PDB file of C-alpha atoms and ligand atoms in Angstrom:
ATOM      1  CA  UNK A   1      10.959  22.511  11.532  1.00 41.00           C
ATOM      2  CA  UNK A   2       8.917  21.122   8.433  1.00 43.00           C
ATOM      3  CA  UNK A   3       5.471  22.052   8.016  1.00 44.00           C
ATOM      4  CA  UNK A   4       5.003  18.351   7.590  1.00 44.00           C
ATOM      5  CA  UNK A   5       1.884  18.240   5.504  1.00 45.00           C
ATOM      6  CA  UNK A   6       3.102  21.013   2.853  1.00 43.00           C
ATOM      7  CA  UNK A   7       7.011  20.324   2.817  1.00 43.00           C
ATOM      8  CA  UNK A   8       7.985  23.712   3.243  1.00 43.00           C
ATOM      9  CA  UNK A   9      10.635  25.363   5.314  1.00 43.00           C
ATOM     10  CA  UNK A  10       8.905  27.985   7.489  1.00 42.00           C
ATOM     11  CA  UNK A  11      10.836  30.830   5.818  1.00 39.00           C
ATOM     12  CA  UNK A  12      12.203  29.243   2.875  1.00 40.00           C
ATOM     13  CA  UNK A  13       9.709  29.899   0.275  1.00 38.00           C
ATOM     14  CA  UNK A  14      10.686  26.568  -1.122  1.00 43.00           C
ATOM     15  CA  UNK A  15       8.514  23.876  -1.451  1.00 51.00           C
ATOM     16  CA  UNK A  16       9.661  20.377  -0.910  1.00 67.00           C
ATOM     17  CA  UNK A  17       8.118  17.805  -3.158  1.00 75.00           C
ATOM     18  CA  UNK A  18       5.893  15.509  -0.791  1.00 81.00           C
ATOM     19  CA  UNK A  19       6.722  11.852  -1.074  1.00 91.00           C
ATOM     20  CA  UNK A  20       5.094   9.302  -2.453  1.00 96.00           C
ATOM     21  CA  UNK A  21       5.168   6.365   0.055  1.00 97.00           C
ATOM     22  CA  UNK A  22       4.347   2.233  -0.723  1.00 97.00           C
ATOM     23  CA  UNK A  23       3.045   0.246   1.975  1.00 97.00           C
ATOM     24  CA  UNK A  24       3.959  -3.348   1.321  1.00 96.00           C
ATOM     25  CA  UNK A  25       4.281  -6.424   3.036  1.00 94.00           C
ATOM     26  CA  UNK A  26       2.568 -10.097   3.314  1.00 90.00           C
ATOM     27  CA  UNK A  27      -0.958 -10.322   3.545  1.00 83.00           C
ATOM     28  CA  UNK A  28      -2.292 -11.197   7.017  1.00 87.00           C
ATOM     29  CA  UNK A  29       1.033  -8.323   8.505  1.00 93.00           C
ATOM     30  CA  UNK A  30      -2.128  -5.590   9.221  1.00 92.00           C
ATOM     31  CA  UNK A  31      -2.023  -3.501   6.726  1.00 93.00           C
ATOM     32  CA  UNK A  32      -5.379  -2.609   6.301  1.00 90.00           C
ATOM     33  CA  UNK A  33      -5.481  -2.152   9.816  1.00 93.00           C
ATOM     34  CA  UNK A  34      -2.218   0.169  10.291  1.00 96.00           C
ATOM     35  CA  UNK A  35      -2.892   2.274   7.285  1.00 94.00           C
ATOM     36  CA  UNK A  36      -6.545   2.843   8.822  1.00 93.00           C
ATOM     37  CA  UNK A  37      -4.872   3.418  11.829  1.00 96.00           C
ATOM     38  CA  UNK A  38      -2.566   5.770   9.541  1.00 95.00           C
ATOM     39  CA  UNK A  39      -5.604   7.695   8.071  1.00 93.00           C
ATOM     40  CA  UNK A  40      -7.032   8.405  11.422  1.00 94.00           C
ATOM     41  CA  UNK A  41      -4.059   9.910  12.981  1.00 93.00           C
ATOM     42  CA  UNK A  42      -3.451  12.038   9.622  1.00 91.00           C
ATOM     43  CA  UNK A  43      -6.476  12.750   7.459  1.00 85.00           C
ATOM     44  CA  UNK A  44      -4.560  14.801   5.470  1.00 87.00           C
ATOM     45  CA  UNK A  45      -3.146  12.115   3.860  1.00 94.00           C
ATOM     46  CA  UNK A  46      -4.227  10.645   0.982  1.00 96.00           C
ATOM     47  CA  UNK A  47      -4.783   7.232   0.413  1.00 96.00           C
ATOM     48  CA  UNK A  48      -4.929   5.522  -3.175  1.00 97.00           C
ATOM     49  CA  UNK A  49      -8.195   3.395  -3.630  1.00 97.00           C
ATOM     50  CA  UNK A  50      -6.982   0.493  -5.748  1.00 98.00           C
ATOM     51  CA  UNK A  51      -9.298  -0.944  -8.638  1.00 98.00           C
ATOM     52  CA  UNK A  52      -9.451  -4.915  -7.977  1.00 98.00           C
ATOM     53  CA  UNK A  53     -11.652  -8.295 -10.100  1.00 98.00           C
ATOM     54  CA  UNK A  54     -11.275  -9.928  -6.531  1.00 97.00           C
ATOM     55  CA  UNK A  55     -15.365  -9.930  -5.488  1.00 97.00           C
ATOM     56  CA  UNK A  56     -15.979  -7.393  -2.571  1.00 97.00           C
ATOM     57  CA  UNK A  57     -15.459  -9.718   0.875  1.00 94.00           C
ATOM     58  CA  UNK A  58     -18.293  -8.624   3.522  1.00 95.00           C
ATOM     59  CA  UNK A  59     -18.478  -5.107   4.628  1.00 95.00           C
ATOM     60  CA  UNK A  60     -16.136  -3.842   1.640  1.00 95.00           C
ATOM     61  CA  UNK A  61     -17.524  -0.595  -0.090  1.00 96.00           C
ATOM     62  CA  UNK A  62     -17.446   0.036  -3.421  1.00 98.00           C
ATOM     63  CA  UNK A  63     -15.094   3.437  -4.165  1.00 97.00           C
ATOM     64  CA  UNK A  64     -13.869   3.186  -0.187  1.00 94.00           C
ATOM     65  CA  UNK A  65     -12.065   0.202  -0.183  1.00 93.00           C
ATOM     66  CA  UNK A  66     -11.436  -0.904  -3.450  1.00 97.00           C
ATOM     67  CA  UNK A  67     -12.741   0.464  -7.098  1.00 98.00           C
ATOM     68  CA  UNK A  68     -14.240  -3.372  -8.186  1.00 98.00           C
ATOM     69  CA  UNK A  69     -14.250  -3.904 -11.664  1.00 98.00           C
ATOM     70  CA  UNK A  70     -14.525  -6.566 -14.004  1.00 98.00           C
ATOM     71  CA  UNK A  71     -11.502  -7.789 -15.990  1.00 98.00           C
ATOM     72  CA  UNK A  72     -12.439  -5.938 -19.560  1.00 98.00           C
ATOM     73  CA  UNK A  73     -12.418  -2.466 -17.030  1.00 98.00           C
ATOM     74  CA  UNK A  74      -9.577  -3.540 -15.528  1.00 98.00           C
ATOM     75  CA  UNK A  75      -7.780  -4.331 -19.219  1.00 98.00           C
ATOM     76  CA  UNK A  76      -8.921  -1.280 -20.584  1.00 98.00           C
ATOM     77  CA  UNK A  77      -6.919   1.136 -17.928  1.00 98.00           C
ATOM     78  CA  UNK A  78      -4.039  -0.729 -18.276  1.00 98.00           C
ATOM     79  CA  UNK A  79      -3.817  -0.849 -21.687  1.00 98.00           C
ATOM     80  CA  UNK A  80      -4.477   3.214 -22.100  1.00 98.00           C
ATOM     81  CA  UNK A  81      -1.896   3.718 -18.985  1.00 97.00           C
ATOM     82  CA  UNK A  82      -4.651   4.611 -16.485  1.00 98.00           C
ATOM     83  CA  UNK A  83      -2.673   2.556 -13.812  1.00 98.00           C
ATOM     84  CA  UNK A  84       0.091   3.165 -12.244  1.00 97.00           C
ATOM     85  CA  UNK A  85       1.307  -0.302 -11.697  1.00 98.00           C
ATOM     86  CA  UNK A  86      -0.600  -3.340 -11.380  1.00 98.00           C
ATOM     87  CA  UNK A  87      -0.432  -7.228 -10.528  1.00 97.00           C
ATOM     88  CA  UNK A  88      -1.959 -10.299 -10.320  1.00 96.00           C
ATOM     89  CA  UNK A  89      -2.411 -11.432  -6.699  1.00 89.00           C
ATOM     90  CA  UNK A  90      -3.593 -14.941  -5.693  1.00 81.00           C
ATOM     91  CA  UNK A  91      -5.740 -14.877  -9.213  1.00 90.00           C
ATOM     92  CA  UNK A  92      -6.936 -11.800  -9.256  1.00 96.00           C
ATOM     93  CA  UNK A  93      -6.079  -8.882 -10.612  1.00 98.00           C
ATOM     94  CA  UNK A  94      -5.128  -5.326  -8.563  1.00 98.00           C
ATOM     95  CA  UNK A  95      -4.121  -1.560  -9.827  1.00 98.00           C
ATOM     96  CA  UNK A  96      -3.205   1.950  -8.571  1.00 98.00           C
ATOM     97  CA  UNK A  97      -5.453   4.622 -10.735  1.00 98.00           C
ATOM     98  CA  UNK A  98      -2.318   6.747 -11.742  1.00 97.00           C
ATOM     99  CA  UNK A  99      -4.272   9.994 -11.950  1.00 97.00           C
ATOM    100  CA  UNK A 100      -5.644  10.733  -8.118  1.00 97.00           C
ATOM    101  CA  UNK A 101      -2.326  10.233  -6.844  1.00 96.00           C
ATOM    102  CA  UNK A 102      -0.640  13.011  -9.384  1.00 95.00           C
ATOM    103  CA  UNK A 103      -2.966  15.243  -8.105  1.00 96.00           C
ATOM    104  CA  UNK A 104      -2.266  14.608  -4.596  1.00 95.00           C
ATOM    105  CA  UNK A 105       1.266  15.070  -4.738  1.00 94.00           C
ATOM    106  CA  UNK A 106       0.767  18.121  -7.223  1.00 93.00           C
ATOM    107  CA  UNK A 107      -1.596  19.461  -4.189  1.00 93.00           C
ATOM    108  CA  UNK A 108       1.285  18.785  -1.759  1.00 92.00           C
ATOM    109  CA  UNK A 109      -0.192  16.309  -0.286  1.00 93.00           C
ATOM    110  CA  UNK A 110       1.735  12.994   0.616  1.00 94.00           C
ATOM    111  CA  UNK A 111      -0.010   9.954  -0.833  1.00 96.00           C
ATOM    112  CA  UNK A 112      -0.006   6.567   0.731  1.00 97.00           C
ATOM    113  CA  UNK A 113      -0.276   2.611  -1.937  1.00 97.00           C
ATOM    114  CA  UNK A 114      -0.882  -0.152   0.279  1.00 96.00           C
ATOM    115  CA  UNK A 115       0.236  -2.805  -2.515  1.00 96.00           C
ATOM    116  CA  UNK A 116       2.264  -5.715  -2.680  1.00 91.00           C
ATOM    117  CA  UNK A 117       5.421  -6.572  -3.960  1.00 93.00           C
ATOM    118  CA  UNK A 118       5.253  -6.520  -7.504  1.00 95.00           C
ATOM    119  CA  UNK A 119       3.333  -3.631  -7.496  1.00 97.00           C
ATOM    120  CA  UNK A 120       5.786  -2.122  -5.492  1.00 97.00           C
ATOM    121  CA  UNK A 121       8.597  -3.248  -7.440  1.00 96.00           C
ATOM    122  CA  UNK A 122       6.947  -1.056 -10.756  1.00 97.00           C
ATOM    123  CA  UNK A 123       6.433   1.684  -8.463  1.00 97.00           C
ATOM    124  CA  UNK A 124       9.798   1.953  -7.905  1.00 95.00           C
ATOM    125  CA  UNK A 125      10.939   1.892 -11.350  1.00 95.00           C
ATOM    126  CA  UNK A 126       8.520   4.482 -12.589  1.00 92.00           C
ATOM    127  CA  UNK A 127       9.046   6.884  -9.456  1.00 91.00           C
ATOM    128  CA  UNK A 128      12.291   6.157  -8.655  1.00 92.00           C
ATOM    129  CA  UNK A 129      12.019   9.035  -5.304  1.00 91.00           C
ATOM    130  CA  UNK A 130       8.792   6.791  -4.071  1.00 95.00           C
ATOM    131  CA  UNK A 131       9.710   5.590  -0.558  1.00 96.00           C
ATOM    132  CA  UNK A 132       9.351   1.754   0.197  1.00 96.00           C
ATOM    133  CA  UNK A 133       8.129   0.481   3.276  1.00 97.00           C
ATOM    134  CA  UNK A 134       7.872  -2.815   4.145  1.00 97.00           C
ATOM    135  CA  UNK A 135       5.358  -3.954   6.898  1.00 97.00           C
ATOM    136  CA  UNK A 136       6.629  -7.041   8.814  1.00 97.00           C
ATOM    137  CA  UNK A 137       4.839  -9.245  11.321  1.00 96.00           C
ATOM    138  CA  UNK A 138       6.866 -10.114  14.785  1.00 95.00           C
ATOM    139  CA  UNK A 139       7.183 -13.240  14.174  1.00 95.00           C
ATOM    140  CA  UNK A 140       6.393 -16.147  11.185  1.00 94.00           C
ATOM    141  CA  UNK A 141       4.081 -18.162  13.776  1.00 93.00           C
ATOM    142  CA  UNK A 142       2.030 -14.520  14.372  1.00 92.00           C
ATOM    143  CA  UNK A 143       1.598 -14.019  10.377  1.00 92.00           C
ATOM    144  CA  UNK A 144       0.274 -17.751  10.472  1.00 91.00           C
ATOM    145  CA  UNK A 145      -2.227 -17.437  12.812  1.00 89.00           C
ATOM    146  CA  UNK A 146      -3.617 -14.199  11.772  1.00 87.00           C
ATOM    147  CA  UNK A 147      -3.914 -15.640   8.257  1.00 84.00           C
ATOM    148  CA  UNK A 148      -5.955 -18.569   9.283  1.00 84.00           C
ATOM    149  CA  UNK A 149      -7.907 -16.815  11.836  1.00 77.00           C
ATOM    150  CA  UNK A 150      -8.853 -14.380   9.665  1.00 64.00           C
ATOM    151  CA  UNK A 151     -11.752 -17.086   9.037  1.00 65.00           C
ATOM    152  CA  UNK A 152     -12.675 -15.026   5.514  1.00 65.00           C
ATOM    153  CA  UNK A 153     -11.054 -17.502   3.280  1.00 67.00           C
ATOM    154  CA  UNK A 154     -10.642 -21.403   2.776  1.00 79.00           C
ATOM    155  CA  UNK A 155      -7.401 -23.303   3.702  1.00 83.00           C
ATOM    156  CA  UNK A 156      -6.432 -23.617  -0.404  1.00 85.00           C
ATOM    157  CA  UNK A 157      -6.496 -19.619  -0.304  1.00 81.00           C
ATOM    158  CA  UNK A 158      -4.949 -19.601   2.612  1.00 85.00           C
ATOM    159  CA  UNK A 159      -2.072 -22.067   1.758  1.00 87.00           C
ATOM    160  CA  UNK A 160      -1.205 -19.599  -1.261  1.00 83.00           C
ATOM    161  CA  UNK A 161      -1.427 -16.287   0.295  1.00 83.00           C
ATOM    162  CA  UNK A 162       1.355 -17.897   2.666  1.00 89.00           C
ATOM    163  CA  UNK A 163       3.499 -19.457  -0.026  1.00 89.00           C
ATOM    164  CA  UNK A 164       3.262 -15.907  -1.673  1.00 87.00           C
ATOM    165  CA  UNK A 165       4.240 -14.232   2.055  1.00 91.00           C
ATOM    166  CA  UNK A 166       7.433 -15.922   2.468  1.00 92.00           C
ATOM    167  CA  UNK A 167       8.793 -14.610  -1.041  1.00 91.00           C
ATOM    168  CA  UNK A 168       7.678 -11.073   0.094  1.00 91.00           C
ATOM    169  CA  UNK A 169       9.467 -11.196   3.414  1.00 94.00           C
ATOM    170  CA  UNK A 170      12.677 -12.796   1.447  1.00 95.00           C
ATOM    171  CA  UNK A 171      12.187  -9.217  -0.569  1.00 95.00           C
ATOM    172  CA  UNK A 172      12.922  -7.213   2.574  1.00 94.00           C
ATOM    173  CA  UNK A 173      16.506  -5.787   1.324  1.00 95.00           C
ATOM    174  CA  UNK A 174      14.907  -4.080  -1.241  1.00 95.00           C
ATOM    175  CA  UNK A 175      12.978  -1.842   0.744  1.00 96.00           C
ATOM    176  CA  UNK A 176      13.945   1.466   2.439  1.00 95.00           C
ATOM    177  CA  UNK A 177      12.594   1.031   5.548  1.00 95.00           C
ATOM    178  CA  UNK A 178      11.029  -2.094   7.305  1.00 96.00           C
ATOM    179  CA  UNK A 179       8.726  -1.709   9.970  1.00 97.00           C
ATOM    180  CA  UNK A 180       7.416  -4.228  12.678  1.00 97.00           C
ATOM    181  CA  UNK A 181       3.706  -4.582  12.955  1.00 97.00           C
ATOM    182  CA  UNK A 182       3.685  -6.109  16.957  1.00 96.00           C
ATOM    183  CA  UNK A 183       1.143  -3.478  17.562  1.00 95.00           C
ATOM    184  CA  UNK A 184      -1.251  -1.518  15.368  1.00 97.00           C
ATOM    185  CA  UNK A 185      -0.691   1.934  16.880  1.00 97.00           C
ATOM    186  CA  UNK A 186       3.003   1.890  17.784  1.00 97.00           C
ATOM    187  CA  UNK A 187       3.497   0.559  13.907  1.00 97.00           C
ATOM    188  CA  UNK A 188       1.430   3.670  12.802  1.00 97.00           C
ATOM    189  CA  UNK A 189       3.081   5.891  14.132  1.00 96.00           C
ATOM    190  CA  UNK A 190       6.252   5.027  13.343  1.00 96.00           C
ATOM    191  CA  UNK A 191       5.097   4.271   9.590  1.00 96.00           C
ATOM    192  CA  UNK A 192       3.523   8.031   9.906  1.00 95.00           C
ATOM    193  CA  UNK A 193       7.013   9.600  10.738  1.00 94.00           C
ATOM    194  CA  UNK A 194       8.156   8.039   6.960  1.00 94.00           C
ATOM    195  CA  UNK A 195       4.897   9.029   5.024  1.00 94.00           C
ATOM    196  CA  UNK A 196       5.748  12.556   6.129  1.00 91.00           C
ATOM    197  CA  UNK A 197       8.965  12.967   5.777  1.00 85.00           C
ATOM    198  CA  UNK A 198       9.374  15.056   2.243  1.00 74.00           C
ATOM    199  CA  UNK A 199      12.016  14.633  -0.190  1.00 65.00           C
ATOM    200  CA  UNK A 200      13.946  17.596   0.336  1.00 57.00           C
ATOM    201  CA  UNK A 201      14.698  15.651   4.255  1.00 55.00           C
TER     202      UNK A 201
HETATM  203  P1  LIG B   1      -6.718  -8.200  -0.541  1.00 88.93           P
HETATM  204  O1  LIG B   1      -7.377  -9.040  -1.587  1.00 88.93           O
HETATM  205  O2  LIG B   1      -6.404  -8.998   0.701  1.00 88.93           O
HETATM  206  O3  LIG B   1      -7.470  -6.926  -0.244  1.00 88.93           O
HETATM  207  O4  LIG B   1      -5.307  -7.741  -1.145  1.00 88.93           O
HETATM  208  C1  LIG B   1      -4.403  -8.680  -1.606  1.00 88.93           C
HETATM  209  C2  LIG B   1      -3.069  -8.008  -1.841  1.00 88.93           C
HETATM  210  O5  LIG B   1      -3.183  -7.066  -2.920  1.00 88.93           O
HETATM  211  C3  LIG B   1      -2.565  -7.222  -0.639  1.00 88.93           C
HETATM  212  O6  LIG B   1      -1.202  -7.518  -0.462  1.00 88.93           O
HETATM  213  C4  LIG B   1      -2.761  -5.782  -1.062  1.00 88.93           C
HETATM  214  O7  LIG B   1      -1.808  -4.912  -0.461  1.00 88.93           O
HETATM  215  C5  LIG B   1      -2.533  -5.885  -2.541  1.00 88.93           C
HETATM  216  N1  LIG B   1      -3.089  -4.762  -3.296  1.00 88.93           N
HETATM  217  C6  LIG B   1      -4.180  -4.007  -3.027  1.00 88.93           C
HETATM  218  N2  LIG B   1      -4.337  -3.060  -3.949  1.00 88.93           N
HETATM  219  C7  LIG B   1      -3.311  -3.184  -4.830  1.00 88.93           C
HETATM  220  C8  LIG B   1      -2.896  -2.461  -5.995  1.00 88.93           C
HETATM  221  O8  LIG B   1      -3.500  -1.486  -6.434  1.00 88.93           O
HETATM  222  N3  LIG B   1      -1.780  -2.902  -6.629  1.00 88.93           N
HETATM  223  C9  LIG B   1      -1.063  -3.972  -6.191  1.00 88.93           C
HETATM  224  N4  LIG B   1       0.037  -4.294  -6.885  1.00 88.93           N
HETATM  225  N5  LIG B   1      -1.409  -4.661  -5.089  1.00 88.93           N
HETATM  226  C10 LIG B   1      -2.518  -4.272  -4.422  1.00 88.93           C
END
């Protein structure tokens, strides 16, 4: 058995790399509400706060759920390599802060990006051992419905973030693993499973 958290073989004296693991998939799947889900069940884990220019929606906090920055910030760290990977998402602009998640998985601790696909597609390229799971709703008609009752955006906004959703579930083959989101616990679980498994496994 794997000490799950550290990587290491009881015995061995060899330390497994932890993984870094990309949470991806259309937005209204539940992936705020998995990787929450995620965080509760593991606190160990850690989880990258992204830097965004989209304005905080109501009840986002500053530093918890997102970093939100203007777009000269958000230039300047990609331009000196601050980020990780970034993208533009329905017009505004999101980014993984390279640095916290280094020093996670120097630490030994997994780390968790809940990003989309682009952003997941860099990832991949720059960390080719990162582990890519895609989050999938059960059905097309349940993604609908929990987009537009989601009530936080207009139907133009709306309309795009589904366009976009269909070309992210057409990505599916170029993920590791794809998990179904028909329930926020069972899908945490299973996602958890993934997140710790090291790459030495
Ligand atoms: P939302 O505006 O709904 O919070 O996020 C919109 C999309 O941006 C979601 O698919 C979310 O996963 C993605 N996202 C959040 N943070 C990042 C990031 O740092 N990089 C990238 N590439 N996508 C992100």
């Amino acid at each position: 058995m794997n000490d799950r958290l550290t990587g290491r073989e009881p015995g061995s004296g060899v330390a497994a790399r932890p993984r870094l693991t990309v949470v991806s998939g259309p937005s209204g799947v539940g992936k705020s509400s998995v990787v929450a889900e995620l965080r509760r069940l593991h606190p160990a884990v850690y989880f990258s706060v992204s830097v965004t220019t989209r304005p905080p929606r109501p009840g986002e906090v500053d530093g918890a759920h997102y970093r939100f920055v203007d777009r000269a910030e958000f230039d300047r760290m990609a331009a000196e390599g601050e980020l990780l990977e970034h993208a533009e998402y329905a017009g505004n602009h999101y980014g993984t802060p390279r640095a916290p998640v280094e020093a996670a998985l120097a630490a030994g601790h997994p780390a968790v990006l809940e990003i989309e696909l682009q952003g997941a597609r860099q990832v991949r390229r720059a960390m080719p051992a990162a582990q890519l799971v895609m989050l999938v709703p059960p059905s097309w008609e349940a993604l609908v419905s929990r987009l537009t009752g989601r009530g936080t955006e207009d139907d133009a906004l709306v309309a795009r973030r589904l366009a976009v959703a269909k070309d992210e579930l057409a990505a599916e083959a170029e993920f590791d693993v794809v998990v179904v989101n028909a329930d926020v616990r069972t899908a945490a679980a299973e996602l958890l499973t993934w997140v710790l498994t090291d790459m030495s496994d």
